[in-house]
XYZ file of C-alpha atoms in Angstrom:
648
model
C -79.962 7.097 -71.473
C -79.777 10.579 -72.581
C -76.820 13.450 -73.209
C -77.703 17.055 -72.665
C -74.291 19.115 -73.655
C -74.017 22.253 -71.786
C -75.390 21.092 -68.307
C -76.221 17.365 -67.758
C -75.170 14.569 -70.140
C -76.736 10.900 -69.754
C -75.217 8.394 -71.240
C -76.386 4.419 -70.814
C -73.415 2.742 -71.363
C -72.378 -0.685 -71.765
C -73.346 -3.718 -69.325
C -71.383 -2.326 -66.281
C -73.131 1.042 -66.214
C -74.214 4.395 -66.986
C -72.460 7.317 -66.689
C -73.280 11.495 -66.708
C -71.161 13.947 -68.302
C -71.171 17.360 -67.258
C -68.927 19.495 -69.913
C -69.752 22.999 -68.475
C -68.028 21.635 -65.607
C -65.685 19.547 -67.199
C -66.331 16.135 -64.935
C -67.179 12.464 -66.335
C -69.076 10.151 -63.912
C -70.373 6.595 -64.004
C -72.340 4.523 -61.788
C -73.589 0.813 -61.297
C -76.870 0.376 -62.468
C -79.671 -0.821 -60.160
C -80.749 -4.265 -60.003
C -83.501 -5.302 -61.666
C -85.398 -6.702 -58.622
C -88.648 -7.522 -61.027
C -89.711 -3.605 -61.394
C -88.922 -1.184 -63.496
C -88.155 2.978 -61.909
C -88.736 5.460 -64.296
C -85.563 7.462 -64.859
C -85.287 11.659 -64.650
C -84.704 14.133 -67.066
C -85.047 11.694 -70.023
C -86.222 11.972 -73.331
C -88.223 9.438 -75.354
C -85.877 6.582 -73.381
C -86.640 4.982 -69.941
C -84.197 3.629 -68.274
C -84.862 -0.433 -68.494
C -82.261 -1.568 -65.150
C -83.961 0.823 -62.710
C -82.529 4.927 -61.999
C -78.878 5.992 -62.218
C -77.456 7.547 -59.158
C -76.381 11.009 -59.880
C -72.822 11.235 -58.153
C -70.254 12.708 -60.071
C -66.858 12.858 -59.746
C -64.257 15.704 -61.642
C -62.253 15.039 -64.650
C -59.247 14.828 -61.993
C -58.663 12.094 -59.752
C -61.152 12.600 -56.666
C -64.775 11.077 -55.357
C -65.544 14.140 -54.171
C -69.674 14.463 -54.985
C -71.043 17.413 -56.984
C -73.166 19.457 -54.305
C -76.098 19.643 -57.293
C -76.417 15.797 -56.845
C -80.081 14.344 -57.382
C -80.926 11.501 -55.779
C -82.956 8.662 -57.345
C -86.324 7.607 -56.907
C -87.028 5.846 -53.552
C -88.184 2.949 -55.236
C -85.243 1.697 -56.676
C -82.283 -0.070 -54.516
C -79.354 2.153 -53.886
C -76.007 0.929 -55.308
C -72.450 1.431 -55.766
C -70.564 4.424 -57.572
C -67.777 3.633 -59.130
C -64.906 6.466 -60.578
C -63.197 5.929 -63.899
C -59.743 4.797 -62.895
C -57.061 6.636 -64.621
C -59.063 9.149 -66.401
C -57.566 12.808 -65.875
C -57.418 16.254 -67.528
C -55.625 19.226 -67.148
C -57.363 21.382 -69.972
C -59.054 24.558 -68.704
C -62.899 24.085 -68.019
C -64.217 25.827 -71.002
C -62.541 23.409 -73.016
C -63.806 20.331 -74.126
C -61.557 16.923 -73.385
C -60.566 15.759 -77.110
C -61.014 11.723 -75.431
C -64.643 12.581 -74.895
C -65.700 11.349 -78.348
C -64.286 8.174 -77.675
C -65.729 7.677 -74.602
C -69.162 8.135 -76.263
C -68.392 5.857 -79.049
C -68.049 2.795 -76.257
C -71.282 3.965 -75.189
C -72.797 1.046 -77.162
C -76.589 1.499 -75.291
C -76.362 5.473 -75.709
C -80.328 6.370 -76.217
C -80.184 10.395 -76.849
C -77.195 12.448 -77.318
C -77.038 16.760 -77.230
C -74.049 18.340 -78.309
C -73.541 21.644 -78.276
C -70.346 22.602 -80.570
C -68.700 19.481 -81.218
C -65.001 19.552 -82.000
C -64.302 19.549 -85.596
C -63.503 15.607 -85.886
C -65.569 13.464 -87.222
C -67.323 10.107 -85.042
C -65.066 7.341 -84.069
C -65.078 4.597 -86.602
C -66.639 2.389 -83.674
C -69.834 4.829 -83.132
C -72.577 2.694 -83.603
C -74.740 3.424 -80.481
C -77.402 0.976 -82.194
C -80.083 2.238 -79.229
C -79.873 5.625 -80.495
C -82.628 7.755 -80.683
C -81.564 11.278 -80.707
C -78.459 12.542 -82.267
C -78.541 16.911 -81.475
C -74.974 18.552 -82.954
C -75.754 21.949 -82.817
C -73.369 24.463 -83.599
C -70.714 21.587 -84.301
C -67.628 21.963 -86.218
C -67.110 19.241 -88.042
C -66.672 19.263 -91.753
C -68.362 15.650 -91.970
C -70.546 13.938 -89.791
C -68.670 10.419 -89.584
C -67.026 8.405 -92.536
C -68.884 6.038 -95.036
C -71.916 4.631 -93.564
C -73.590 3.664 -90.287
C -75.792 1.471 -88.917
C -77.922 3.356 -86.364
C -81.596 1.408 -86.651
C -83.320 3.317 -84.211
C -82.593 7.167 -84.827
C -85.142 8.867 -85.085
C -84.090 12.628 -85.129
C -80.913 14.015 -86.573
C -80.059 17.590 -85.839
C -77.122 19.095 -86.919
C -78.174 22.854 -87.009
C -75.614 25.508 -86.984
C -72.671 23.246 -87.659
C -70.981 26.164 -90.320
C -68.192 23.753 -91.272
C -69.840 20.813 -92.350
C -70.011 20.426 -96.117
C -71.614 17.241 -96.952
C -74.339 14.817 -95.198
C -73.289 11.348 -94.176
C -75.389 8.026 -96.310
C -78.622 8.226 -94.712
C -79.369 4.557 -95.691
C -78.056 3.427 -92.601
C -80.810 5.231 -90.181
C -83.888 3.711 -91.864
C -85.747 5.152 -89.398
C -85.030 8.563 -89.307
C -87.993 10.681 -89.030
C -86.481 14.557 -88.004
C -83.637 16.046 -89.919
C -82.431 19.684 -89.437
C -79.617 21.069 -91.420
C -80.614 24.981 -90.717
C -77.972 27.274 -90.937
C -75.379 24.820 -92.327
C -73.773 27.709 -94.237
C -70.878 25.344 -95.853
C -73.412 22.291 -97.473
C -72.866 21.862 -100.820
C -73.977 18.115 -101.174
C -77.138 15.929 -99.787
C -76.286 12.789 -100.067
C -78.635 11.172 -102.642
C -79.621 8.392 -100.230
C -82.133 11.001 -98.932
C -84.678 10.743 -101.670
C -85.151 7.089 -100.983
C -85.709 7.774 -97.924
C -89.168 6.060 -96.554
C -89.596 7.130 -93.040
C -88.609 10.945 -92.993
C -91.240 13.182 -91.686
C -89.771 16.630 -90.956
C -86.946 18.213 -93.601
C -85.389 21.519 -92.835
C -82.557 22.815 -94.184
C -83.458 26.776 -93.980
C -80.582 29.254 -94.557
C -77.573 26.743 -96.413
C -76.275 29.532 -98.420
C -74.377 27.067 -100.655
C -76.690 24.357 -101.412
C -77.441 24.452 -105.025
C -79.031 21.014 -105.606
C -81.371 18.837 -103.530
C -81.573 15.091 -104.225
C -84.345 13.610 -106.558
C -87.433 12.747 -104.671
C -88.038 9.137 -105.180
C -89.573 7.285 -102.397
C -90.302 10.475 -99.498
C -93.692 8.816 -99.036
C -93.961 10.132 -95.528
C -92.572 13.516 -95.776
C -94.944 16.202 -94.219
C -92.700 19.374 -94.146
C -89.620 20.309 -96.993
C -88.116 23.482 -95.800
C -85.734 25.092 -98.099
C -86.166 28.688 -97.148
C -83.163 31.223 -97.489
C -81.382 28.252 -99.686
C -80.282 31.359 -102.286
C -78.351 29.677 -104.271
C -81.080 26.894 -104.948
C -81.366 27.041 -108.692
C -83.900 24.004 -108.960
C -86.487 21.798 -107.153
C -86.021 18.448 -106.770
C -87.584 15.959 -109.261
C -90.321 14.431 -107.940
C -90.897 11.228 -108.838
C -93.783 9.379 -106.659
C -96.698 10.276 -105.056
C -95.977 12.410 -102.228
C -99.776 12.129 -100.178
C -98.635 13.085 -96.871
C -96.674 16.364 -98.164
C -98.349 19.451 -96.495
C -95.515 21.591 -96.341
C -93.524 23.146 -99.417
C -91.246 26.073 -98.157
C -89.338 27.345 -101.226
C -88.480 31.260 -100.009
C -85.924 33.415 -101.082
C -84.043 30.803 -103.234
C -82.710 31.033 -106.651
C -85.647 28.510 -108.365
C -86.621 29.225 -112.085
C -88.828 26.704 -112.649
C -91.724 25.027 -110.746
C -92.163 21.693 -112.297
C -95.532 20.086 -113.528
C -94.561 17.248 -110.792
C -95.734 19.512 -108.103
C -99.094 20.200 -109.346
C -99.418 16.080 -110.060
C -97.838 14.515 -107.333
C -98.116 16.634 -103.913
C -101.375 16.660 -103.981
C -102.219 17.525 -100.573
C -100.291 20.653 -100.051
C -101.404 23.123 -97.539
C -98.730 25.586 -96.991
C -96.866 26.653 -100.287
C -94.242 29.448 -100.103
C -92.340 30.690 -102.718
C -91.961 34.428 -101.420
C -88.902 36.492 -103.065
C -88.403 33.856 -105.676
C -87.063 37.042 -107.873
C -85.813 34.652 -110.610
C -89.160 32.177 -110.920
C -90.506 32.558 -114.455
C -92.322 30.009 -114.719
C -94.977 27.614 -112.670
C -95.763 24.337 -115.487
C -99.355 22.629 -115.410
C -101.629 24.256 -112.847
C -102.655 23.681 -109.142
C -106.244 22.043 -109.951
C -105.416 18.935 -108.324
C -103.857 20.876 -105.160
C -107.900 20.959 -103.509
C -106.256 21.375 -99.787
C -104.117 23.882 -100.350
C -104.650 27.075 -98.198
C -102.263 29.185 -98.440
C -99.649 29.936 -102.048
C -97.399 33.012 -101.185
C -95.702 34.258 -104.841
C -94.590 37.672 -102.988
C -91.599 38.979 -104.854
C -92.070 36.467 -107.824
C -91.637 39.541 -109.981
C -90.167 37.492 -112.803
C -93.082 35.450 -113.029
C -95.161 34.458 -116.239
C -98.898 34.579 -116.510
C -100.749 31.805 -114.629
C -103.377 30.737 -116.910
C -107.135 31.377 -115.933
C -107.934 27.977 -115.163
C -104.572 27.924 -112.822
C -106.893 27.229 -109.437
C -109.901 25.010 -108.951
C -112.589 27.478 -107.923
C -113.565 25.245 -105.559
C -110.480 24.473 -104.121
C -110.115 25.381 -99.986
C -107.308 28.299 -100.922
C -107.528 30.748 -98.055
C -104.461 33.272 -98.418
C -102.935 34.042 -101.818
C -100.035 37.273 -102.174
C -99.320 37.983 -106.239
C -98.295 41.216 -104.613
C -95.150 42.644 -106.705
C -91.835 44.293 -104.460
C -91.736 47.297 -107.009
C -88.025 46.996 -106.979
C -87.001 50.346 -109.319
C -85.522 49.892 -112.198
C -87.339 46.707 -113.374
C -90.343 46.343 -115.639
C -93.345 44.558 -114.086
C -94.581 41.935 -115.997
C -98.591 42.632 -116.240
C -101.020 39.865 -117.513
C -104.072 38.590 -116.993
C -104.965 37.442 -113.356
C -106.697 33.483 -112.684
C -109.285 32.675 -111.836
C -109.727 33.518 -108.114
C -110.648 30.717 -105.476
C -114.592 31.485 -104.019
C -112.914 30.784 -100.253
C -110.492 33.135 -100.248
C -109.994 35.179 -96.724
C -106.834 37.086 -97.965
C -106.096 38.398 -101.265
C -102.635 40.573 -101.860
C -102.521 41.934 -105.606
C -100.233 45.191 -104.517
C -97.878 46.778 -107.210
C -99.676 44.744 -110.379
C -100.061 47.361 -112.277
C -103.894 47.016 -112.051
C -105.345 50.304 -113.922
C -108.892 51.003 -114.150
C -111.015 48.041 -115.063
C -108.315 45.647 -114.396
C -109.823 44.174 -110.888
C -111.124 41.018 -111.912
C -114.570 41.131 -112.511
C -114.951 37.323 -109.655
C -113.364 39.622 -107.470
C -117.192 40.244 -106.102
C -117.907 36.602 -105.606
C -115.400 36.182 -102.761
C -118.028 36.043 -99.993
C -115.605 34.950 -97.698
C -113.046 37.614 -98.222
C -111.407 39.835 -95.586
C -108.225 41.253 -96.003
C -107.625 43.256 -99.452
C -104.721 44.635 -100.488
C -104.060 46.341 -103.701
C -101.551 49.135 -103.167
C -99.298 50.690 -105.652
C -101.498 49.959 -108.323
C -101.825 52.699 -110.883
C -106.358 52.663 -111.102
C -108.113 55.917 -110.535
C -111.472 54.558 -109.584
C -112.637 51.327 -108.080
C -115.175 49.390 -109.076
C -118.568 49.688 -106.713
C -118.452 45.930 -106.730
C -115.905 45.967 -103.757
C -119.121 46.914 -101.883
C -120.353 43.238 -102.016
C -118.060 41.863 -100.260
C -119.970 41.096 -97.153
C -117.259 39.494 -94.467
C -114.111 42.494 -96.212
C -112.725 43.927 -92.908
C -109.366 45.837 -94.010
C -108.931 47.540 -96.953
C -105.328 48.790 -97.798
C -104.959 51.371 -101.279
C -101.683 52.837 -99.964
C -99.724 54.472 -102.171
C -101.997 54.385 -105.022
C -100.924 57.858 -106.713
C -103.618 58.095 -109.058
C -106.358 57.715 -107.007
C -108.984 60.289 -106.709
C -112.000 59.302 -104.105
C -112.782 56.601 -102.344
C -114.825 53.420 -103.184
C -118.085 52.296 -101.942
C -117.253 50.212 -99.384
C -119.087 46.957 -97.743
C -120.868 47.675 -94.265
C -118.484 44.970 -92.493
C -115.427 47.151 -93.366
C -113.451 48.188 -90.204
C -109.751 49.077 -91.153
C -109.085 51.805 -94.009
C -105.909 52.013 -95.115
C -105.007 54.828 -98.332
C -101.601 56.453 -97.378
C -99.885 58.469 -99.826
C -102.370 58.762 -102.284
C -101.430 62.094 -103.778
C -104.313 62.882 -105.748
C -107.008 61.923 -103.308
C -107.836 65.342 -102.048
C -111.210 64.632 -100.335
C -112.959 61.901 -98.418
C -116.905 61.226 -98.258
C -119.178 60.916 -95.702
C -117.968 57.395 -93.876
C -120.756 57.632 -91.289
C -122.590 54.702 -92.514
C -120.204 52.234 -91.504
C -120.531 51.462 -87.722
C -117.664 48.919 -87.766
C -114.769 51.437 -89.311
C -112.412 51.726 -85.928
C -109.322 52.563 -87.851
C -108.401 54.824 -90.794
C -105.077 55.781 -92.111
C -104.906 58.555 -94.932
C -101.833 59.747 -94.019
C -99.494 61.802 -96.652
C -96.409 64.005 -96.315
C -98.096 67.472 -97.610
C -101.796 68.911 -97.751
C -104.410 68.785 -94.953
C -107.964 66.320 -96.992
C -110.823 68.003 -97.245
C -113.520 65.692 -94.884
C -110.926 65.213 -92.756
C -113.243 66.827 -89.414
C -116.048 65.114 -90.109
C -114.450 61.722 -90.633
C -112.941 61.869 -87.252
C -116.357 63.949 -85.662
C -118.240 61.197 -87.372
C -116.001 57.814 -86.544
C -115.784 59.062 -82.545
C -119.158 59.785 -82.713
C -119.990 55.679 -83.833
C -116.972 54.449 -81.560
C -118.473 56.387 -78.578
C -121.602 54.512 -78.795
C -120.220 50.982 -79.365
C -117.311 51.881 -77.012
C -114.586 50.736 -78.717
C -111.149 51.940 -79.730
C -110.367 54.302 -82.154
C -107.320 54.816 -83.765
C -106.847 57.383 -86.874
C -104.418 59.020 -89.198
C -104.944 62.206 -91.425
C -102.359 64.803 -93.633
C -102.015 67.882 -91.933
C -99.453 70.584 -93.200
C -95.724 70.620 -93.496
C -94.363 71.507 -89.761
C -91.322 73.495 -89.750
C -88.575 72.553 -87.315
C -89.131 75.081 -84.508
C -92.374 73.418 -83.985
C -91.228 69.854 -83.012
C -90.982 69.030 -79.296
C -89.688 66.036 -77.573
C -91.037 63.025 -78.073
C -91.494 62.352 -74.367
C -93.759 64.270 -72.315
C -95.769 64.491 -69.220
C -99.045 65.943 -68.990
C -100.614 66.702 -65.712
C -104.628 66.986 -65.646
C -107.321 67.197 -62.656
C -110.111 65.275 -63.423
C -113.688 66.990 -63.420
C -116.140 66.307 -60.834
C -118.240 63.039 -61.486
C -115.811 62.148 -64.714
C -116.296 58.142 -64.580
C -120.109 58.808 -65.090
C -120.508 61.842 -67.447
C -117.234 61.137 -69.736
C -117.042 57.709 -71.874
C -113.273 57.832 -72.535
C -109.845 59.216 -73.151
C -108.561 60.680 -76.540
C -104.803 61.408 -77.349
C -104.523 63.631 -79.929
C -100.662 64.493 -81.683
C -99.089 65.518 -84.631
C -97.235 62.855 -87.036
C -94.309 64.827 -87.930
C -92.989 61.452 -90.247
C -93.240 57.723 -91.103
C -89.835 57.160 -89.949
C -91.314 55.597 -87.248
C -93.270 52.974 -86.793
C -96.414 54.549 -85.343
C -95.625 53.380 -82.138
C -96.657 55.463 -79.049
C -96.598 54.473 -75.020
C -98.704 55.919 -72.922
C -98.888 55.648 -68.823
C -101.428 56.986 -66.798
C -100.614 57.450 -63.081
C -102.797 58.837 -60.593
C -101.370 62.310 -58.532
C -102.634 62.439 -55.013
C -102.570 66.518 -54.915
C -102.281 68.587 -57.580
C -99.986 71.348 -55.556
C -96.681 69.063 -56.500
C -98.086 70.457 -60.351
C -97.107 73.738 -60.955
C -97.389 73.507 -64.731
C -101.210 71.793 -65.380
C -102.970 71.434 -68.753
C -105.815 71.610 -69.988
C -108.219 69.225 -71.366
C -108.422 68.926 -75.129
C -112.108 70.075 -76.381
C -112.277 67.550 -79.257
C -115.414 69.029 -81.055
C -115.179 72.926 -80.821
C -114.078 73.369 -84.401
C -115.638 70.876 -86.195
C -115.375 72.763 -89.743
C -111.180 71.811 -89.351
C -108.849 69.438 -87.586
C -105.748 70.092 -85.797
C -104.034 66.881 -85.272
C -103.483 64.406 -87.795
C -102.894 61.437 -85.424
C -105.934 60.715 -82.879
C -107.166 57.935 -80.889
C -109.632 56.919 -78.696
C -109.424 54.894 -75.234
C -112.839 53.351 -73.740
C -112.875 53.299 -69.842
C -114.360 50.138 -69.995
C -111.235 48.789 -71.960
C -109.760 49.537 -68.137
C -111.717 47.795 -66.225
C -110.187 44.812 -66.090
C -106.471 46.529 -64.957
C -106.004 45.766 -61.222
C -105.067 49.407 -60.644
C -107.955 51.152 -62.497
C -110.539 52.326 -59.421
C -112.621 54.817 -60.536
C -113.695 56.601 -57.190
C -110.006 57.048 -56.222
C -108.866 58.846 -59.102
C -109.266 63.123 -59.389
C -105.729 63.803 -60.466
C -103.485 61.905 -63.512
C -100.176 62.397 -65.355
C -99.986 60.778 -68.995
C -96.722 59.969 -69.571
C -96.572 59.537 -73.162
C -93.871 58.265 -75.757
C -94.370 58.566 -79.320
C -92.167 58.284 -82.245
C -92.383 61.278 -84.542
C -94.859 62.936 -82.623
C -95.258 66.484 -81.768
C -97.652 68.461 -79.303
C -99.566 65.524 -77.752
C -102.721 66.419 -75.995
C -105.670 64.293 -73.511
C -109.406 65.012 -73.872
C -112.159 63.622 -72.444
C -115.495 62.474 -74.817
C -118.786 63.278 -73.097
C -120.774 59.889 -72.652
C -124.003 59.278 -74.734
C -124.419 55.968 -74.278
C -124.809 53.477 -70.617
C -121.892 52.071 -69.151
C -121.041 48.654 -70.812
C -118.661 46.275 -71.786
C -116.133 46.991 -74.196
C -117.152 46.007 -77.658
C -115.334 43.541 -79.533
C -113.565 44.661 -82.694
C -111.720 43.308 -85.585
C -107.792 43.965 -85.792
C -105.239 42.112 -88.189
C -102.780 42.259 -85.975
C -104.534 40.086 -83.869
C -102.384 38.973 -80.621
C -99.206 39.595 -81.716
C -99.331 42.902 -83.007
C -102.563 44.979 -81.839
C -103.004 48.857 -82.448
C -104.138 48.840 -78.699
C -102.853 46.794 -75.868
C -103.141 47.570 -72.078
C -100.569 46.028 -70.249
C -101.572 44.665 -67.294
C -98.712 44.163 -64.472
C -100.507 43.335 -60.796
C -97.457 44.980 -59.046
C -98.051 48.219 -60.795
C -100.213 50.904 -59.589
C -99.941 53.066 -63.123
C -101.998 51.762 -66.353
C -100.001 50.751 -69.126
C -101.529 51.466 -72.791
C -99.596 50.591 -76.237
C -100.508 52.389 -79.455
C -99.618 50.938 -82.114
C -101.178 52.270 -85.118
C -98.351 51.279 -87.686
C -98.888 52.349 -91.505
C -100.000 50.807 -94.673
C -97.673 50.888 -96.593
C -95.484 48.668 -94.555
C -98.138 45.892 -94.702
C-alpha cells in the first residue's frame, strides 16, 4: 500500500497481510487483510494505490513484545468486514526511539506487493539484494545516506517516481534500465554525484529530470532516446562543464534549466532538436562563450535568460525568428569589476517581446537598436549601467512600456520622452542628471525613483506637486523617491516612531487620503516601511500631538525625499476601517533608513470612488503597497515597499 517515513508507513505485504510502520515511534504492525466479499473499500491515506483486498485495520503494536493498541488508531471504513490482527512473533528492539531498527530494510524487502514507499534518511546501506517490490510505484529517499542506491540492476516495472533528494552521500545512480517506466526523477541536492548512469539517455518514459544543486556532477549522459522528457533541470550543477549530446528529436522538451553551471558551449543540437522549448535558462553561465547555430527553429520559446553570460560571443542578427512567441529575454551583464565586457552588436529583437533586460551592455549613444520601437507589446525595460547620455525619442512609441529602469546610468543627463502608458520610473544614481521635466502629461506614472546619495534635482517639487496632483484624481497610490542633501548624524532619529494626530472635523468627506512623508538617509535598506494606524478614543492619554504635514505650502522646494500616498478608498475593504468612528489615530510607523517621518492629509478634488487599478511589477508577491487585512484586528495594517532600482 503506501510508506510515509516520519509518521505513518503502509506497506502491502505479501499474501498474509499488510502491515504499518510507524518509525517516529519506533513500532511495526501487521494485520489480516479483509476478505474480498465481491467489493472493493477504498483504502486511507494512499497515494496513486488502492488497496485491491478491502481496508487495513490500523492497530499497531510496539517494536517490543505487547498488543497493546496505539491510542491514534483509525478505524476502517464501515463497509468492509472487520478481521483479525495479528503481532509479529519474535520481533523486538531495544534501540532508543530516535533510532531507526537496522532489520527494517529487510522487512521491506519481503514486502513483495509494496505500492509507495517514503523514507526519510535512510541508513547508509544499500537495498537488500531481494528488493524487488515489482508493485512499486513510488520510491521517496530523502535525505538518505547511502552511498549507492542498491547493487547492479533491478527489476521494478511499475515505478513511476524516484526521489532521492538530499541523500549527500550517494555518489552514483543505480541502471535505470530496469524501471522502464519511470516517469519522475529527483536527484536535488545530491552534493556527492559524480556519475549518471548512462542508461538514462535511453530512457523512453522519463518526464520530469531534476538534479538542481549536485556540486560534483561534471558530465550528464548523452541524450539518445528522452522522447518524453518535458523538464531537464541542471541548475546550481557548477561544476557542469558541458551539455549533453543530443541526439534525437526531443518534441516534448519545454524545459531547459542550465543556471549557474560551468557550460562553455551551447551546441547546434539544441537549436535543431528541442524544438519546442519554452523556458530556457542559462543565468550566471560566467564561462559560456559561445551559443552554435541560432534559435530560429525554437518558435515556442518564451522566455531565454543569458543573465551573467558575461563571457558570451556575439549572437548573430538573424539569432531569433522575429516572429517567434519570445516573451522575456535578460542579455543584462553582472558588471563584475575587474573584467572587460564584451560589446557587439545586439539580434534581431523578437516583435512579442513583454520584457527586455539589456543592463550593463555598454550601450552608448546610438547603440539602442534601432527595432527597439517596433516592440508594440513591450513592458518592462531595463537598461541600467549603460554608459548613453541621451535616449532616443523612439522609446516614446512604445505604446503597452509600463516600467522603465535607467539606474545607475552615470552619464545620463535628462530624461527621455516617454510613452503615455508609462507608470514606473526608475533612474537611481544617475550622477549627472541634475534636472527632471515636466512629467505631468503622463496620468499613469504612480511611482518614480530618482534617488542618489548627494544633491537635491532641480523639478523635484513639481514632480511630486504634479504626480499627487494626477494620483489624487484617479485615487490611486503613490509612491516616490527623490535626492535630498547629505544628513549629518545628529539628525537621524529612530527608525520607529509613533505619531499621534486628531483628525479634522468632516475629514472622510473633505480629505482624499493619507501621505507619509520621510527622509531616506541610505539604500542599505530595502525600502521597506510598516505602517499601523490605530484609532485613540481621547486624545488626553496624548500629551505630545503632531501636527499634520501641509504637503503643498512650499511648492518652489521639497523637504522629504521619500513620499507616498494612501487612498481611503484603498481602506475600504479592511474590516476595521469605519469612517464615522474615527477622530483620533496613532501611525505607528517602521522604516528602514528613515528619518523624521511625517502624516498629511490631501484635500479631495475629485467624488468618492473606487480605488483605481494600477500597474505594479511586483505583482502579488512583492507589491510597493499592501494592506494587510487580519479580521481579529481592530488597527489597519499598510506595507510600503518601495524597493530600489538598482536591485532589479
Amino acid at each position: 500500500m503506501k510508506i510515509t517515513g516520519g509518521r505513518q508507513w503502509w506497506l502491502n505485504g505479501d499474501d498474509d497481510g499488510d502491515a504499518s510502520i510507524d518509525l517516529a515511534r519506533n513500532r511495526l504492525s501487521i494485520s489480516e487483510q479483509a476478505q474480498r466479499n465481491n467489493r472493493r473499500c477504498p483504502a486511507e491515506n494512499t497515494t496513486k494505490a488502492s488497496c485491491d483486498r478491502g481496508t487495513l485495520n490500523n492497530r499497531r503494536y510496539p517494536l517490543e513484545n505487547t498488543t497493546e493498541a496505539s491510542s491514534d488508531t483509525q478505524s476502517p471504513s464501515p463497509e468492509c468486514k472487520r478481521e483479525k490482527v495479528m503481532p509479529i512473533g519474535g520481533y523486538t528492539s531495544s534501540l532508543p526511539s530516535d533510532v531507526i531498527d537496522t532489520r527494517l530494510p529487510d522487512v521491506v524487502a519481503n514486502m513483495k506487493k509494496v505500492r509507495w514507499i517514503s523514507w526519510d534518511n535512510y541508513p547508509s546501506s544499500s537495498f537488500p539484494k531481494n528488493f524487488e517490490p515489482t508493485k512499486l510505484g513510488c520510491l521517496m529517499l530523502i535525505r538518505g545516506r547511502q552511498v549507492r542506491l542498491w547493487q547492479g540492476k533491478k527489476l521494478l516495472p511499475n515505478l513511476k517516481i524516484l526521489d532521492l533528494r538530499g541523500s549527500s552521500f550517494l555518489k552514483c545512480t543505480p541502471d535505470f534500465s530496469g524501471v522502464p517506466c519511470l516517469e519522475i526523477l529527483i536527484l536535488d541536492y545530491c552534493k556527492s554525484l559524480v556519475r549518471i548512469d548512462s542508461s538514462i539517455g535511453y530512457h523512453e518514459r522519463l518526464v520530469c529530470v531534476s538534479m538542481k544543486a549536485c556540486a560534483e556532477l561534471k558530465k550528464f549522459p548523452s541524450i539518445m532516446r528522452m522522447k518524453k522528457l518535458e523538464t531537464l533541470d541542471l541548475n546550481f550543477c557548477t561544476k557542469l562543464q558541458e551539455l549533453p549530446y543530443i541526439g534525437t528529436h526531443m518534441d516534448c522538451l519545454e524545459n531547459l534549466y542550465l543556471s549557474c553551471t560551468s557550460i562553455k558551449i551551447i551546441p547546434d543540437s539544441v537549436g535543431k532538436f528541442c524544438t519546442n522549448l519554452v523556458f530556457f535558462n542559462l543565468s550566471c553561465c560566467d564561462k559560456l562563450k559561445q551559443i552554435d547555430g541560432n534559435f530560429r527553429l525554437l518558435k515556442r520559446l518564451k522566455h531565454l535568460d543569458l543573465l551573467g553570460c558575461d563571457q558570451l560571443k556575439k549572437l548573430g542578427s538573424d539569432f531569433f525568428d522575429k516572429e517567434c512567441c519570445l516573451e522575456v529575454l535578460s542579455l543584462r551583464v553582472m558588471d563584475h569589476k575587474g573584467l572587460k565586457i564584451i560589446r557587439w552588436k545586439l539580434p534581431q529583437l523578437p516583435r512579442f517581446l513583454r520584457k527586455l533586460d539589456l543592463s550593463n551592455r555598454n550601450l552608448g549613444d546610438g547603440d539602442i537598436p534601432s527595432d527597439i520601437s517596433g516592440l508594440f507589446n513591450l513592458q518592462v525595460l531595463y537598461l541600467c549601467g549603460n554608459k548613453f547620455s541621451r535616449l532616443d525619442s523612439r522609446l516614446s512609441r512604445l505604446l503597452c512600456l509600463k516600467l522603465l529602469n535607467l539606474s545607475c546610468c552615470r552619464k545620463l543627463v535628462e530624461l527621455p520622452d516617454l510613452p503615455s502608458s508609462i507608470a514606473i520610473l526608475l533612474a537611481e544614481e544617475c550622477k549627472s542628471l541634475q534636472r527632471v521635466g515636466d512629467l505631468s502629461c503622463y496620468k499613469c506614472l504612480w511611482k518614480v525613483s530618482l534617488w542618489r546619495k548627494t544633491n537635491k534635482l532641480i523639478g523635484g517639487e513639481r514632480l511630486l506637486y504634479s504626480m499627487l496632483q494626477v494620483n489624487e484624481l484617479e485615487d490611486r497610490f503613490m509612491s516616490v523617491l527623490l535626492p535630498c542633501e547629505p544628513f549629518k548624524t545628529s539628525t537621524f532619529s529612530d527608525t520607529r516612531r509613533l505619531i499621534t494626530l486628531q483628525l479634522p472635523h468632516n475629514w472622510y468627506n473633505d480629505f482624499s487620503g493619507f501621505l507619509f512623508f520621510a527622509n531616506q538617509i541610505t539604500r542599505c535598506g530595502s525600502g521597506f516601511c510598516s505602517i499601523v494606524i490605530r484609532q485613540e478614543m481621547t486624545m488626553n492619554s496624548q500629551p505630545d500631538h503632531d501636527q499634520w504635514e501641509a504637503f503643498d505650502k512650499n511648492k518652489e522646494s521639497y523637504e522629504h525625499s521619500r513620499v507616498g500616498y494612501v487612498p481611503f478608498s484603498s481602506l475600504r475593504r479592511t474590516p476595521c476601517w469605519n469612517s464615522t468612528s474615527y477622530t483620533n489615530v496613532t501611525f505607528q510607523i517602521d522604516g528602514q533608513d528613515m528619518a523624521n517621518p511625517k502624516i498629511g492629509l490631501v484635500p479631495r478634488r475629485s467624488a468618492i470612488c473606487e480605488c483605481s487599478e494600477f500597474w505594479d511589477e511586483g505583482n502579488v508577491s512583492n507589491k510597493t503597497f499592501d494592506i494587510i487585512v487580519d479580521p481579529k484586528s481592530t488597527n489597519v495594517h499598510i506595507e510600503w515597499n518601495h524597493g530600489f532600482g538598482t536591485d532589479a
